[in-house]
mmCIF file of C-alpha atoms in Angstrom:
data_model
loop_
_atom_site.group_PDB
_atom_site.id
_atom_site.type_symbol
_atom_site.label_atom_id
_atom_site.label_comp_id
_atom_site.label_asym_id
_atom_site.label_seq_id
_atom_site.Cartn_x
_atom_site.Cartn_y
_atom_site.Cartn_z
ATOM 1 C CA MET A 21 0.007 -0.182 0.184
ATOM 2 C CA GLU A 22 3.177 2.203 0.520
ATOM 3 C CA TYR A 23 3.183 2.727 -3.243
ATOM 4 C CA ILE A 24 -0.159 4.034 -3.866
ATOM 5 C CA ALA A 25 0.881 6.810 -1.547
ATOM 6 C CA ALA A 26 3.782 7.257 -3.003
ATOM 7 C CA LEU A 27 2.257 7.371 -6.856
ATOM 8 C CA THR A 28 -0.287 9.845 -5.472
ATOM 9 C CA PRO A 29 0.846 13.219 -5.116
ATOM 10 C CA SER A 30 2.463 12.715 -8.785
ATOM 11 C CA VAL A 31 -0.410 11.725 -10.209
ATOM 12 C CA VAL A 32 -2.418 14.762 -8.442
ATOM 13 C CA MET A 33 -0.273 16.808 -9.674
ATOM 14 C CA ALA A 34 -0.713 15.557 -13.066
ATOM 15 C CA VAL A 35 -4.036 15.480 -13.073
ATOM 16 C CA ALA A 36 -4.526 19.005 -12.247
ATOM 17 C CA PHE A 37 -1.424 20.164 -14.466
ATOM 18 C CA THR A 38 -3.720 18.987 -17.454
ATOM 19 C CA ALA A 39 -6.151 21.083 -16.518
ATOM 20 C CA LEU A 40 -4.789 24.307 -15.915
ATOM 21 C CA ILE A 41 -3.536 23.542 -19.694
ATOM 22 C CA VAL A 42 -6.938 22.675 -20.538
ATOM 23 C CA THR A 43 -8.471 26.111 -19.083
ATOM 24 C CA ILE A 44 -5.469 27.857 -20.558
ATOM 25 C CA VAL A 45 -6.089 26.138 -24.014
ATOM 26 C CA ARG A 46 -9.641 27.085 -23.640
ATOM 27 C CA SER A 47 -9.417 30.425 -22.962
ATOM 28 C CA GLN A 48 -7.572 31.877 -25.996
ATOM 29 C CA GLY A 49 -9.191 33.373 -28.870
ATOM 30 C CA GLY A 50 -13.296 33.425 -28.367
ATOM 31 C CA ALA A 51 -15.269 37.190 -28.194
ATOM 32 C CA ASN A 52 -12.978 38.843 -25.478
ATOM 33 C CA LYS A 53 -9.711 38.612 -28.305
ATOM 34 C CA ALA A 54 -9.891 41.501 -29.802
ATOM 35 C CA LYS A 55 -10.271 43.328 -26.184
ATOM 36 C CA GLU A 56 -7.618 41.705 -24.178
ATOM 37 C CA ASP A 57 -5.173 41.916 -27.499
ATOM 38 C CA ALA A 58 -5.718 45.938 -27.257
ATOM 39 C CA ALA A 59 -5.135 46.257 -23.715
ATOM 40 C CA VAL A 60 -2.091 44.503 -23.874
ATOM 41 C CA ASP A 61 -1.321 46.230 -26.948
ATOM 42 C CA SER A 62 -2.580 49.991 -24.969
ATOM 43 C CA ALA A 63 -0.135 48.414 -21.696
ATOM 44 C CA LEU A 64 3.213 47.613 -23.948
ATOM 45 C CA ALA A 65 2.580 51.229 -26.203
ATOM 46 C CA ARG A 66 2.251 52.721 -22.127
ATOM 47 C CA ALA A 67 6.353 50.858 -20.846
ATOM 48 C CA GLU A 68 8.032 51.896 -24.404
ATOM 49 C CA ALA A 69 6.217 55.178 -23.695
ATOM 50 C CA ALA A 70 7.606 55.762 -20.138
ATOM 51 C CA ARG A 71 10.518 54.021 -21.114
ATOM 52 C CA GLN A 72 11.609 56.584 -23.683
ATOM 53 C CA ALA A 73 10.618 60.021 -22.309
ATOM 54 C CA PRO A 74 13.439 61.656 -20.815
ATOM 55 C CA SER A 75 13.977 62.399 -16.887
ATOM 56 C CA ALA A 76 13.776 65.573 -15.385
ATOM 57 C CA ASP A 77 17.092 66.190 -16.177
ATOM 58 C CA GLY A 78 16.362 65.717 -19.460
ATOM 59 C CA ARG A 79 18.386 63.008 -20.052
ATOM 60 C CA HIS A 80 17.341 59.412 -21.520
ATOM 61 C CA VAL A 81 17.492 56.690 -18.941
#
């Protein structure tokens, strides 16, 4: 019976990992894909603009 106790954590983790991957794959695309993509693009553009903005003393950082 010790082998069952030894294998249980591995089996539970494998099932949980599979469920996570299935959830991620299912959530890709769909009706909100364009909205999510626009939000990511906007955040990336803000981060890039902030990175390129001159600092208070007029120099780029």
